[in-house]
CSV table of C-alpha atoms in Angstrom, one decimal:
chain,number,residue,atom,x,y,z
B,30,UNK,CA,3.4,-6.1,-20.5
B,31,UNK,CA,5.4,-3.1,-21.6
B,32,UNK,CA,2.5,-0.7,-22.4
B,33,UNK,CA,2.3,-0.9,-18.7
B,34,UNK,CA,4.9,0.3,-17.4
B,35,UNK,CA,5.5,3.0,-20.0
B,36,UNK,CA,2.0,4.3,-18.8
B,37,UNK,CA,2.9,3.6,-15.0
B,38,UNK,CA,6.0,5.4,-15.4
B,39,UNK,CA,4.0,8.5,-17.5
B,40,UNK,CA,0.8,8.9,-15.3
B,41,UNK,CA,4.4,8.7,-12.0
B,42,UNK,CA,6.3,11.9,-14.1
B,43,UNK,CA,2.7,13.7,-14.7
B,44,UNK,CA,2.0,13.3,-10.5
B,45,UNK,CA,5.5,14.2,-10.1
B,46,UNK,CA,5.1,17.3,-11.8
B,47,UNK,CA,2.0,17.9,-10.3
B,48,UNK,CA,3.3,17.8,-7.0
B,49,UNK,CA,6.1,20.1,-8.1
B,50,UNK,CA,3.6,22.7,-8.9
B,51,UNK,CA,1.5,22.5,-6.3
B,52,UNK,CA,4.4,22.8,-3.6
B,53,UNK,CA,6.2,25.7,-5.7
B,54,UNK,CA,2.4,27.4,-5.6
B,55,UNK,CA,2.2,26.8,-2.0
B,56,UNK,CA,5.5,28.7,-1.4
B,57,UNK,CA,4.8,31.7,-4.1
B,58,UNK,CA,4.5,35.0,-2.9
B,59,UNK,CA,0.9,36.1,-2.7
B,60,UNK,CA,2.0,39.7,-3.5
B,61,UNK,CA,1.9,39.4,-7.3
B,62,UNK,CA,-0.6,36.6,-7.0
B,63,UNK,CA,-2.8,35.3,-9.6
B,64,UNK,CA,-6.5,35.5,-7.6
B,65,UNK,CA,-9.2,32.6,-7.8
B,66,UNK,CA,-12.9,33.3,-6.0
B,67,UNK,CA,-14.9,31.5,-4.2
B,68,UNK,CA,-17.2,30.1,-7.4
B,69,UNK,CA,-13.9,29.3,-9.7
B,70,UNK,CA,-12.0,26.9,-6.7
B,71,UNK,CA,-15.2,25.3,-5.7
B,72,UNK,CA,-15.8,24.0,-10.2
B,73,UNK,CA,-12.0,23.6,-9.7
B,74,UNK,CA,-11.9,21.2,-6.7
B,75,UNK,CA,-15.7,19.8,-6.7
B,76,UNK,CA,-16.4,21.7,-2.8
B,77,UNK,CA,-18.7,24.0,-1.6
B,78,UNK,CA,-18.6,27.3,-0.6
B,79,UNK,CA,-19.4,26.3,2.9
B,80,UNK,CA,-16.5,23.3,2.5
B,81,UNK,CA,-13.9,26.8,2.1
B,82,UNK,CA,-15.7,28.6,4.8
B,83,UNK,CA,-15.0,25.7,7.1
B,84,UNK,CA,-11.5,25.3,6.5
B,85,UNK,CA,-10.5,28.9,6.8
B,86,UNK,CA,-12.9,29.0,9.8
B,87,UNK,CA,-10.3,26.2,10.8
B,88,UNK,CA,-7.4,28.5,9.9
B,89,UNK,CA,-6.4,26.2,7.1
B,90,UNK,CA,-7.3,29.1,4.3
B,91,UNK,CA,-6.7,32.5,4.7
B,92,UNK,CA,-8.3,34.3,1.5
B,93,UNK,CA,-8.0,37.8,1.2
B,94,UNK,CA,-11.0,40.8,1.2
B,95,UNK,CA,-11.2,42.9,-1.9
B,96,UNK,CA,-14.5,44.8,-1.7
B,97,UNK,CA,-16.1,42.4,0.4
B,98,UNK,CA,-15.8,39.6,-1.7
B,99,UNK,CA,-13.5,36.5,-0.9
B,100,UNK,CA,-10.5,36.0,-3.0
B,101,UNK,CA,-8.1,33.0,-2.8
B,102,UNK,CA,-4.0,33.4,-4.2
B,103,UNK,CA,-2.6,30.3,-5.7
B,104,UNK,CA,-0.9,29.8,-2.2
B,105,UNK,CA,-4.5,29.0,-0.9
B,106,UNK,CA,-5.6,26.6,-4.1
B,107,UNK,CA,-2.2,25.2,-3.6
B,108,UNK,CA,-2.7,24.6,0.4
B,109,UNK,CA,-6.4,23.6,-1.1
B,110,UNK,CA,-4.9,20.5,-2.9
B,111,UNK,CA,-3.0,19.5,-0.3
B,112,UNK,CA,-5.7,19.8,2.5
B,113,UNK,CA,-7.7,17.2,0.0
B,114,UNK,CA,-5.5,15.2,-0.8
B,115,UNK,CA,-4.0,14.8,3.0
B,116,UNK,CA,-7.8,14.3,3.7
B,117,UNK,CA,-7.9,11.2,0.5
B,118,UNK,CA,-5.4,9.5,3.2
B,119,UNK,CA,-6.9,9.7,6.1
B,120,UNK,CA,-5.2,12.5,8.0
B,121,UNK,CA,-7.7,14.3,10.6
B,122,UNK,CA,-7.7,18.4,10.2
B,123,UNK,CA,-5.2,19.1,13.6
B,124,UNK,CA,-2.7,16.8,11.7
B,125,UNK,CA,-3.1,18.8,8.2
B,126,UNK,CA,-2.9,22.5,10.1
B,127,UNK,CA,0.1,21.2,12.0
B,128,UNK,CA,1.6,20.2,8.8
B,129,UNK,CA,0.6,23.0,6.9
B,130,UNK,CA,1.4,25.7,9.3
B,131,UNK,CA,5.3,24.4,9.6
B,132,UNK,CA,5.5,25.9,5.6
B,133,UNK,CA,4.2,29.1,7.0
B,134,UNK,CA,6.1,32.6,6.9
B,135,UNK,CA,7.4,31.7,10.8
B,136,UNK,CA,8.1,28.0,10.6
B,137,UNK,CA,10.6,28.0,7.7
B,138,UNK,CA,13.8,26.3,8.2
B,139,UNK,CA,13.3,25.1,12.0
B,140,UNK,CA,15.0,21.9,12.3
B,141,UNK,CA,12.4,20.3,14.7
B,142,UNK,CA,9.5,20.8,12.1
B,143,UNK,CA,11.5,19.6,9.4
B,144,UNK,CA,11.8,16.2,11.2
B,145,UNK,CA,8.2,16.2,11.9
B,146,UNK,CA,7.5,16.9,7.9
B,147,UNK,CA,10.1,14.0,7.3
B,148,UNK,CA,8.5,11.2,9.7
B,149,UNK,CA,4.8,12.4,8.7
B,150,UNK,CA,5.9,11.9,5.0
B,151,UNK,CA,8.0,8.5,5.5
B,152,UNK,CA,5.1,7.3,7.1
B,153,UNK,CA,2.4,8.2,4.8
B,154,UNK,CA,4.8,7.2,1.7
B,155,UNK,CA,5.2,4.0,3.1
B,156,UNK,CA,1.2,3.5,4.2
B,157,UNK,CA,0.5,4.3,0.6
B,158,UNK,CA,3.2,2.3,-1.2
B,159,UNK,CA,1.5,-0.3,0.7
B,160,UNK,CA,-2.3,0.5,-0.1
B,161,UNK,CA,-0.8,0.5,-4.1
B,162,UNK,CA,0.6,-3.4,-3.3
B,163,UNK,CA,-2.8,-4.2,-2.1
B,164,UNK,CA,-4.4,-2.3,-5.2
B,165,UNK,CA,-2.3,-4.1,-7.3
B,166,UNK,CA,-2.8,-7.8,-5.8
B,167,UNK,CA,-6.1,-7.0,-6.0
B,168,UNK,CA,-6.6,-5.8,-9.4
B,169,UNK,CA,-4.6,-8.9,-11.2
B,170,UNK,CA,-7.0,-11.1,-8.5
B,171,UNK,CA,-9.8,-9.2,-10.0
B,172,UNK,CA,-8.4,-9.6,-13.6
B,173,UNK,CA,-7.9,-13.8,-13.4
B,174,UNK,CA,-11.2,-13.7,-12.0
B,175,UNK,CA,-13.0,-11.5,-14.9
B,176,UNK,CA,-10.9,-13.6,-17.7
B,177,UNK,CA,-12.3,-17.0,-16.6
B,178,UNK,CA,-15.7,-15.8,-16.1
B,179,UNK,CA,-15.2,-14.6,-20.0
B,180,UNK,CA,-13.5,-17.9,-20.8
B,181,UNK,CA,-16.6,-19.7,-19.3
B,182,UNK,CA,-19.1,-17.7,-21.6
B,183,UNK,CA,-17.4,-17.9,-24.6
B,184,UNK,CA,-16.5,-13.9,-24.5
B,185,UNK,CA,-13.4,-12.7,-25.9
B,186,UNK,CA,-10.2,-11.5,-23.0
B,187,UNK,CA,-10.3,-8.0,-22.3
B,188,UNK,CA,-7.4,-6.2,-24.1
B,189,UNK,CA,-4.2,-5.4,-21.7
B,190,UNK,CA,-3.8,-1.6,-21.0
């Protein structure tokens, strides 16, 4: 099934580029910042305001004050993404603010927080590379299973893809 992995191996390069972006955002300097509020990142990211009030109550956002009125950099939508998509796999708050707060101005460079950042993200590659083998068991289980019940009613396959 070639159309398969041509599409695997786009939808791979897309999150690969994704990720890209989102960690070079997450290291930008919030000097010269482009600025998202409150209204914009909570359409953006499908949260509530009180889902960003929590996590910078929890120190996990730090939006800036201009005239009263919360503003967010693309360091904090880019910490954002990550704090949702650490919390997709499971991984309690304490665990994202450690992780996050080793990428802070202070914990650049230090060798004992790079090792953390390495084992964390060894571990969770290897916890979801193994979630995907599951999926993917699952699915062509799922697929054998939907093409006999077609089979059995006289309904045409479903097409590959």
């Amino acid at each position: 099934m070639p159309g398969r992995s041509s599409s695997a191996g786009e939808r791979q390069a897309a999150a690969n580029e994704a990720a890209r972006q989102v960690l070079a955002d997450h290291f930008s300097d919030d000097a010269n910042s482009e600025l998202f509020g409150v209204t914009e990142l909570c359409r953006a990211f499908d949260v509530t305001p009180r889902t960003l009030r929590f996590y910078e109550d929890k120190g996990l956002l730090s939006p800036r004050r201009i005239n009263g009125t919360r503003v967010y950099s693309r360091r904090d939508r880019a910490r954002l993404v990550l704090i949702l998509r650490a919390k997709a796999i499971g991984s309690s708050l304490a665990e994202i603010k450690q992780y996050l707060d080793m990428y802070g101005q202070a914990g650049e460079g230090r060798q004992q927080q790079l090792r953390y950042v390495l084992e964390r993200t060894d571990t969770a590659i290897a916890e979801l590379e193994q979630k995907r083998n599951h999926i993917e068991s699952s699915l062509a289980e799922l697929r054998i299973i939907n093409d006999g019940v077609r089979k059995s009613l006289g309904l045409p396959p479903t097409k590959a893809g």
